Coordinates of N, CA and C in Angstrom, one line a residue:
M1 N 12.7 41.0 -2.4 CA 12.1 40.2 -1.3 C 13.1 40.3 -0.1
F2 N 12.5 40.3 1.0 CA 13.2 40.3 2.3 C 13.8 39.0 2.7
N3 N 14.9 39.0 3.4 CA 15.5 37.8 4.0 C 15.3 38.0 5.5
F4 N 14.2 37.5 6.0 CA 13.9 37.5 7.5 C 14.6 36.4 8.1
E5 N 15.8 36.6 8.7 CA 16.7 35.5 9.2 C 16.1 34.7 10.4
N6 N 15.2 35.3 11.1 CA 14.6 34.6 12.3 C 13.1 34.3 12.1
L7 N 12.7 34.3 10.9 CA 11.2 34.0 10.6 C 11.0 32.5 10.7
D8 N 10.7 32.1 12.0 CA 10.4 30.7 12.2 C 9.1 30.6 13.1
Q9 N 8.7 29.5 13.5 CA 7.4 29.4 14.2 C 7.4 30.1 15.6
K10 N 8.6 30.2 16.2 CA 8.7 30.9 17.5 C 8.5 32.4 17.3
T11 N 9.2 32.9 16.3 CA 9.0 34.4 16.0 C 7.6 34.6 15.5
R12 N 7.0 33.8 14.7 CA 5.7 34.0 14.2 C 4.7 34.0 15.4
Q13 N 4.9 33.2 16.4 CA 4.0 33.3 17.6 C 4.0 34.6 18.2
Y14 N 5.2 35.2 18.4 CA 5.3 36.5 18.9 C 4.7 37.6 18.0
M15 N 4.9 37.4 16.7 CA 4.3 38.3 15.7 C 2.8 38.3 15.9
L16 N 2.3 37.1 16.0 CA 0.8 36.9 16.1 C 0.3 37.6 17.3
I17 N 0.9 37.5 18.4 CA 0.5 38.2 19.6 C 0.5 39.7 19.4
E18 N 1.5 40.2 18.7 CA 1.6 41.7 18.4 C 0.4 42.1 17.5
V19 N 0.2 41.3 16.4 CA -0.9 41.7 15.5 C -2.3 41.6 16.2
E20 N -2.5 40.6 17.0 CA -3.8 40.5 17.7 C -3.9 41.7 18.7
E21 N -2.9 42.1 19.4 CA -2.9 43.2 20.3 C -3.2 44.5 19.5
A22 N -2.6 44.7 18.4 CA -2.8 45.9 17.5 C -4.3 45.9 17.0
I23 N -4.8 44.8 16.7 CA -6.2 44.7 16.2 C -7.1 45.1 17.4
K24 N -6.9 44.4 18.5 CA -7.7 44.7 19.7 C -7.7 46.1 20.1
N25 N -6.6 46.8 20.0 CA -6.5 48.2 20.5 C -6.6 49.2 19.3
S26 N -7.1 48.7 18.2 CA -7.3 49.6 17.0 C -6.0 50.4 16.7
Q27 N -4.9 49.7 16.7 CA -3.6 50.3 16.4 C -2.9 49.7 15.1
L28 N -3.7 49.2 14.2 CA -3.1 48.8 12.9 C -2.9 50.0 12.1
N29 N -1.8 50.0 11.3 CA -1.5 51.1 10.4 C -2.2 50.7 9.1
H30 N -3.3 51.4 8.8 CA -4.0 51.2 7.6 C -3.4 52.1 6.5
S31 N -3.2 51.6 5.3 CA -2.7 52.5 4.3 C -3.7 53.6 4.0
K32 N -3.2 54.8 3.8 CA -4.1 55.9 3.4 C -4.7 55.7 2.0
R33 N -4.1 54.7 1.3 CA -4.6 54.4 0.0 C -5.7 53.2 0.0
F34 N -6.0 52.7 1.1 CA -7.0 51.6 1.2 C -8.3 52.1 0.8
N35 N -9.1 51.3 0.2 CA -10.5 51.6 0.0 C -11.3 50.9 1.1
E36 N -12.6 50.9 1.1 CA -13.4 50.3 2.2 C -13.1 48.8 2.3
Q37 N -12.9 48.1 1.2 CA -12.6 46.7 1.3 C -11.2 46.5 2.0
G38 N -10.3 47.3 1.7 CA -9.0 47.2 2.3 C -9.1 47.4 3.8
I39 N -9.8 48.4 4.2 CA -10.0 48.7 5.6 C -10.6 47.5 6.3
Q40 N -11.6 46.9 5.7 CA -12.3 45.8 6.3 C -11.5 44.5 6.3
R41 N -10.7 44.2 5.3 CA -10.1 42.9 5.1 C -8.6 42.9 5.6
Y42 N -8.0 44.0 5.8 CA -6.6 44.1 6.1 C -6.2 43.2 7.3
S43 N -6.9 43.3 8.4 CA -6.5 42.6 9.6 C -6.5 41.1 9.4
Q44 N -7.4 40.6 8.7 CA -7.5 39.1 8.4 C -6.4 38.7 7.5
L45 N -6.1 39.5 6.5 CA -5.0 39.2 5.5 C -3.7 39.3 6.2
L46 N -3.5 40.2 7.1 CA -2.2 40.3 7.9 C -2.1 39.1 8.8
L47 N -3.1 38.7 9.5 CA -3.1 37.5 10.3 C -2.6 36.3 9.6
E48 N -3.2 36.1 8.4 CA -2.9 35.0 7.6 C -1.4 35.0 7.1
A49 N -1.0 36.2 6.7 CA 0.4 36.3 6.3 C 1.4 36.0 7.4
V50 N 1.1 36.5 8.6 CA 1.9 36.2 9.8 C 1.9 34.7 10.1
R51 N 0.8 34.1 10.0 CA 0.7 32.6 10.3 C 1.4 31.8 9.3
N52 N 1.3 32.1 8.0 CA 1.7 31.1 7.0 C 2.5 31.8 5.9
G53 N 2.7 33.0 5.9 CA 3.3 33.7 4.7 C 4.5 34.6 5.0
N54 N 4.5 35.7 4.2 CA 5.5 36.7 4.3 C 5.0 38.0 3.6
E55 N 5.9 38.9 3.4 CA 5.5 40.2 2.8 C 4.9 40.0 1.4
Q56 N 5.5 39.0 0.7 CA 5.0 38.8 -0.7 C 3.6 38.3 -0.7
T57 N 3.3 37.3 0.2 CA 1.9 36.8 0.2 C 0.9 37.8 0.7
L58 N 1.3 38.7 1.6 CA 0.5 39.8 2.0 C 0.2 40.7 0.9
A59 N 1.2 41.1 0.1 CA 1.0 42.0 -1.0 C 0.1 41.4 -2.1
T60 N 0.3 40.1 -2.3 CA -0.5 39.4 -3.3 C -2.0 39.4 -2.9
A61 N -2.2 39.1 -1.6 CA -3.6 39.1 -1.0 C -4.2 40.4 -1.1
L62 N -3.5 41.5 -0.8 CA -4.0 42.8 -0.9 C -4.4 43.2 -2.3
Q63 N -3.6 42.7 -3.3 CA -3.9 43.0 -4.7 C -5.1 42.2 -5.1
E64 N -5.1 40.9 -4.8 CA -6.2 40.0 -5.2 C -7.6 40.4 -4.6
Q65 N -7.5 40.9 -3.4 CA -8.7 41.4 -2.7 C -9.1 42.8 -3.1
E66 N -8.3 43.4 -4.0 CA -8.6 44.8 -4.5 C -8.8 45.7 -3.3
C67 N -7.8 45.8 -2.4 CA -7.8 46.6 -1.2 C -7.4 48.1 -1.4
F68 N -6.9 48.4 -2.5 CA -6.4 49.8 -2.7 C -7.3 50.6 -3.7
N69 N -7.4 51.9 -3.4 CA -8.0 52.7 -4.4 C -7.2 52.8 -5.7
S70 N -7.9 53.0 -6.8 CA -7.2 53.1 -8.1 C -6.5 54.5 -8.2
H71 N -7.1 55.5 -7.6 CA -6.6 56.9 -7.7 C -6.6 57.5 -6.3
E72 N -5.7 58.5 -6.2 CA -5.6 59.3 -4.9 C -5.5 60.7 -5.2
K73 N -6.0 61.5 -4.3 CA -6.0 63.0 -4.5 C -4.8 63.5 -3.7
Q74 N -4.0 64.3 -4.4 CA -2.8 65.0 -3.8 C -2.9 66.5 -4.1
G75 N -3.5 67.1 -3.1 CA -3.8 68.6 -3.3 C -4.9 68.7 -4.3
A76 N -4.7 69.5 -5.3 CA -5.8 69.7 -6.3 C -5.7 68.6 -7.4
V77 N -4.7 67.8 -7.4 CA -4.5 66.8 -8.5 C -4.9 65.4 -8.0
T78 N -5.5 64.7 -9.0 CA -5.9 63.3 -8.7 C -4.9 62.5 -9.6
R79 N -4.2 61.5 -8.9 CA -3.2 60.7 -9.5 C -3.6 59.2 -9.4
K80 N -3.1 58.4 -10.3 CA -3.2 57.0 -10.2 C -2.3 56.5 -9.1
V81 N -2.8 55.6 -8.3 CA -2.0 54.9 -7.2 C -1.0 54.1 -7.9
P82 N 0.3 54.2 -7.5 CA 1.3 53.3 -8.1 C 1.0 51.8 -8.0
T83 N 1.4 51.1 -9.0 CA 1.1 49.7 -9.1 C 1.8 48.9 -8.0
N84 N 2.9 49.5 -7.5 CA 3.7 48.8 -6.4 C 3.2 49.1 -5.0
A85 N 2.1 49.9 -4.9 CA 1.6 50.3 -3.6 C 1.3 49.2 -2.6
P86 N 0.7 48.1 -3.1 CA 0.4 47.0 -2.2 C 1.7 46.3 -1.7
L87 N 2.7 46.2 -2.6 CA 4.0 45.5 -2.2 C 4.7 46.4 -1.2
T88 N 4.8 47.7 -1.5 CA 5.5 48.6 -0.6 C 4.9 48.6 0.8
F89 N 3.6 48.7 0.8 CA 2.9 48.7 2.1 C 3.1 47.4 2.8
A90 N 2.9 46.3 2.1 CA 3.0 44.9 2.7 C 4.5 44.7 3.3
E91 N 5.5 45.1 2.5 CA 6.8 45.0 3.0 C 7.0 45.7 4.3
G92 N 6.6 47.0 4.4 CA 6.8 47.7 5.6 C 6.0 47.2 6.8
E93 N 4.8 46.8 6.6 CA 4.0 46.3 7.7 C 4.4 44.9 8.1
F94 N 4.7 44.0 7.2 CA 5.2 42.7 7.6 C 6.5 42.8 8.4
N95 N 7.4 43.7 7.9 CA 8.7 43.9 8.6 C 8.4 44.5 10.0
N96 N 7.5 45.4 10.1 CA 7.2 46.0 11.4 C 6.8 44.9 12.4
F97 N 5.9 44.0 12.0 CA 5.5 43.0 13.0 C 6.6 41.9 13.1
Y98 N 7.4 41.7 12.1 CA 8.5 40.8 12.3 C 9.5 41.3 13.3
M99 N 9.8 42.6 13.2 CA 10.7 43.2 14.2 C 10.1 43.2 15.6
R100 N 8.8 43.4 15.7 CA 8.2 43.4 17.0 C 8.3 41.9 17.6
G101 N 8.1 40.9 16.7 CA 8.2 39.6 17.2 C 9.6 39.2 17.6
V102 N 10.6 39.6 16.8 CA 12.0 39.4 17.2 C 12.4 40.1 18.5
C103 N 11.9 41.3 18.7 CA 12.1 42.0 20.0 C 11.6 41.2 21.2
H104 N 10.4 40.7 21.1 CA 9.9 39.9 22.2 C 10.7 38.7 22.4
R105 N 11.1 38.0 21.3 CA 11.9 36.8 21.5 C 13.2 37.1 22.1
A106 N 13.9 38.2 21.6 CA 15.2 38.6 22.1 C 15.1 38.9 23.6
F107 N 14.1 39.7 23.9 CA 13.9 40.1 25.3 C 13.7 38.8 26.2
G108 N 12.9 37.9 25.8 CA 12.6 36.7 26.5 C 13.9 35.8 26.7
E109 N 14.8 35.9 25.7 CA 16.0 35.1 25.7 C 17.2 35.9 26.3
G110 N 16.9 37.2 26.6 CA 18.0 38.0 27.2 C 19.1 38.5 26.3
H111 N 18.7 38.7 25.0 CA 19.7 39.0 24.0 C 19.4 40.4 23.3
M112 N 20.5 41.0 22.9 CA 20.4 42.2 22.0 C 19.9 41.8 20.6
V113 N 19.5 42.8 19.9 CA 19.1 42.6 18.4 C 20.1 43.4 17.6
E114 N 20.3 43.0 16.4 CA 21.2 43.7 15.5 C 20.5 44.2 14.2
I115 N 20.7 45.4 13.8 CA 20.1 45.9 12.6 C 20.9 45.4 11.4
Y116 N 20.2 44.9 10.4 CA 20.9 44.3 9.2 C 20.1 44.6 8.0
R117 N 20.8 44.5 6.8 CA 20.1 44.7 5.6 C 19.3 43.4 5.2
A118 N 18.0 43.5 5.2 CA 17.2 42.3 5.0 C 16.7 42.3 3.5
K119 N 16.8 43.4 2.8 CA 16.4 43.4 1.4 C 17.5 44.1 0.7
A120 N 18.0 43.4 -0.4 CA 19.0 44.0 -1.2 C 18.6 45.3 -1.8
A121 N 19.6 46.2 -1.9 CA 19.4 47.5 -2.5 C 20.6 47.8 -3.4
S122 N 20.3 48.3 -4.6 CA 21.4 48.6 -5.5 C 22.2 49.8 -5.0
T123 N 21.5 50.7 -4.4 CA 22.2 51.9 -3.9 C 21.6 52.2 -2.5
P124 N 22.1 51.5 -1.5 CA 21.6 51.7 -0.1 C 21.8 53.2 0.3
R125 N 20.9 53.7 1.1 CA 21.0 55.1 1.6 C 22.2 55.1 2.6
S126 N 22.9 56.2 2.6 CA 24.0 56.4 3.5 C 23.6 56.3 4.9
V127 N 22.4 56.8 5.2 CA 21.9 56.7 6.6 C 21.7 55.3 7.0
S128 N 21.2 54.4 6.1 CA 21.0 53.0 6.4 C 22.3 52.3 6.6
K129 N 23.3 52.6 5.7 CA 24.6 52.0 5.9 C 25.3 52.3 7.2
L130 N 25.0 53.5 7.8 CA 25.6 53.9 9.0 C 25.1 53.1 10.2
I131 N 23.8 52.6 10.1 CA 23.2 51.9 11.3 C 23.3 50.4 11.1
E132 N 23.6 49.9 9.9 CA 23.8 48.4 9.8 C 24.8 47.9 10.7
G133 N 24.5 46.8 11.4 CA 25.4 46.2 12.4 C 25.3 46.8 13.8
N134 N 24.5 47.8 14.0 CA 24.3 48.3 15.3 C 23.6 47.3 16.2
L135 N 24.0 47.2 17.4 CA 23.4 46.3 18.4 C 22.4 47.2 19.2
E136 N 21.2 46.7 19.5 CA 20.2 47.5 20.2 C 19.5 46.7 21.3
D137 N 19.0 47.3 22.3 CA 18.2 46.7 23.3 C 16.9 46.5 22.7
P138 N 16.3 45.2 22.8 CA 15.1 44.9 22.1 C 13.9 45.7 22.7
R139 N 14.0 46.0 24.0 CA 12.9 46.8 24.7 C 12.8 48.2 24.0
R140 N 14.0 48.8 23.8 CA 14.0 50.1 23.2 C 13.4 50.1 21.7
V141 N 13.9 49.1 21.0 CA 13.4 49.0 19.6 C 11.9 48.7 19.5
L142 N 11.4 47.9 20.4 CA 10.0 47.6 20.4 C 9.2 48.9 20.7
L143 N 9.7 49.6 21.7 CA 9.0 50.9 22.1 C 9.0 51.9 20.9
L144 N 10.1 52.0 20.2 CA 10.2 52.9 19.1 C 9.2 52.5 18.0
I145 N 9.2 51.2 17.7 CA 8.3 50.7 16.6 C 6.8 50.9 17.0
K146 N 6.5 50.6 18.2 CA 5.1 50.7 18.6 C 4.6 52.2 18.6
N147 N 5.6 53.1 18.9 CA 5.2 54.5 19.0 C 5.3 55.2 17.6
S148 N 5.7 54.5 16.6 CA 5.7 55.1 15.2 C 5.3 54.0 14.2
L149 N 4.0 53.8 14.1 CA 3.5 52.7 13.3 C 4.0 52.8 11.9
D150 N 4.1 54.0 11.3 CA 4.5 54.0 9.9 C 6.0 54.1 9.7
G151 N 6.7 54.2 10.8 CA 8.2 54.2 10.8 C 8.8 55.6 10.6
S152 N 8.0 56.6 10.5 CA 8.5 58.0 10.2 C 9.1 58.7 11.4
N153 N 8.8 58.2 12.6 CA 9.3 59.0 13.8 C 10.1 58.1 14.8
R154 N 10.9 57.2 14.2 CA 11.7 56.3 15.1 C 13.0 56.8 15.4
G155 N 13.5 57.9 14.8 CA 14.8 58.4 15.1 C 15.8 57.8 14.1
S156 N 16.9 58.5 14.0 CA 17.9 58.2 13.0 C 18.6 56.8 13.1
G157 N 18.6 56.2 14.3 CA 19.3 55.0 14.5 C 18.5 53.7 14.3
M158 N 17.3 53.8 13.8 CA 16.3 52.7 13.7 C 15.9 52.5 12.2
P159 N 15.6 51.2 11.9 CA 15.0 51.0 10.6 C 13.7 51.8 10.5
T160 N 13.4 52.5 9.4 CA 12.2 53.3 9.2 C 11.2 52.5 8.5
G161 N 10.3 53.1 7.7 CA 9.2 52.5 7.1 C 9.5 51.6 6.0
S162 N 8.6 51.6 5.0 CA 8.5 50.6 3.9 C 9.8 50.4 3.1
N163 N 10.5 51.5 2.8 CA 11.5 51.4 1.8 C 13.0 51.3 2.4
S164 N 13.1 51.1 3.7 CA 14.5 51.1 4.2 C 15.3 49.9 3.8
G165 N 14.6 48.7 3.8 CA 15.3 47.5 3.5 C 16.0 46.9 4.7
L166 N 15.9 47.6 5.8 CA 16.6 47.2 7.1 C 15.6 46.4 8.0
S167 N 16.1 45.5 8.8 CA 15.3 44.8 9.8 C 16.2 44.5 10.9
I168 N 15.8 43.6 11.8 CA 16.6 43.3 12.9 C 16.7 41.7 13.0
R169 N 17.8 41.3 13.7 CA 17.9 39.8 13.9 C 18.4 39.6 15.3
L170 N 18.2 38.3 15.7 CA 18.7 37.9 17.0 C 20.2 37.9 17.1
T171 N 20.8 38.1 18.2 CA 22.2 38.0 18.4 C 22.4 37.1 19.7
A172 N 23.7 36.7 19.9 CA 24.0 36.0 21.1 C 24.5 36.9 22.2
V173 N 24.6 38.2 21.9 CA 25.0 39.2 22.8 C 24.0 39.5 23.9
P174 N 24.4 39.3 25.2 CA 23.4 39.5 26.2 C 23.0 41.0 26.4
V175 N 21.7 41.2 26.8 CA 21.2 42.5 27.0 C 22.0 43.1 28.2
Q176 N 22.5 44.3 28.1 CA 23.2 44.9 29.2 C 22.3 45.6 30.1
K177 N 22.5 45.3 31.4 CA 21.5 45.9 32.4 C 22.0 47.1 33.0

């Protein structure tokens, strides 16, 4: 489970703005493992998790609403979708919108954001350990997140997709102009 240090009503409001914008502009990251039900219901389940829940409640809703295919084709082979697919997807997506909300908040308050380990890992990746503690301009972070919805193209200095365990938090350090 993630420890989102700045997940309060103020951050949720910014997150909600980001989710609504993504829905309006058809820029939600739908899992490639979603079935039709998942494609149809995801936006509402995400909105509800942002308003009142977290990555766990989103994962549970995705499971209960049976939003994932049971099998997926990988080349010529058909495999069973991993049982943790809803949780892995929900963690990455909730964290993305959390980071977007924190960026808006930090920008509005004139502060930098810090990369931190938000989910414990028994063996953190060395790349992740290198960027923990880095201070970043929230405008840059927001731009990188929005331009790489699944986290795969953010660059080496940013938290990536679902399995990084990294997020961002507010700091008292003013944004440098």
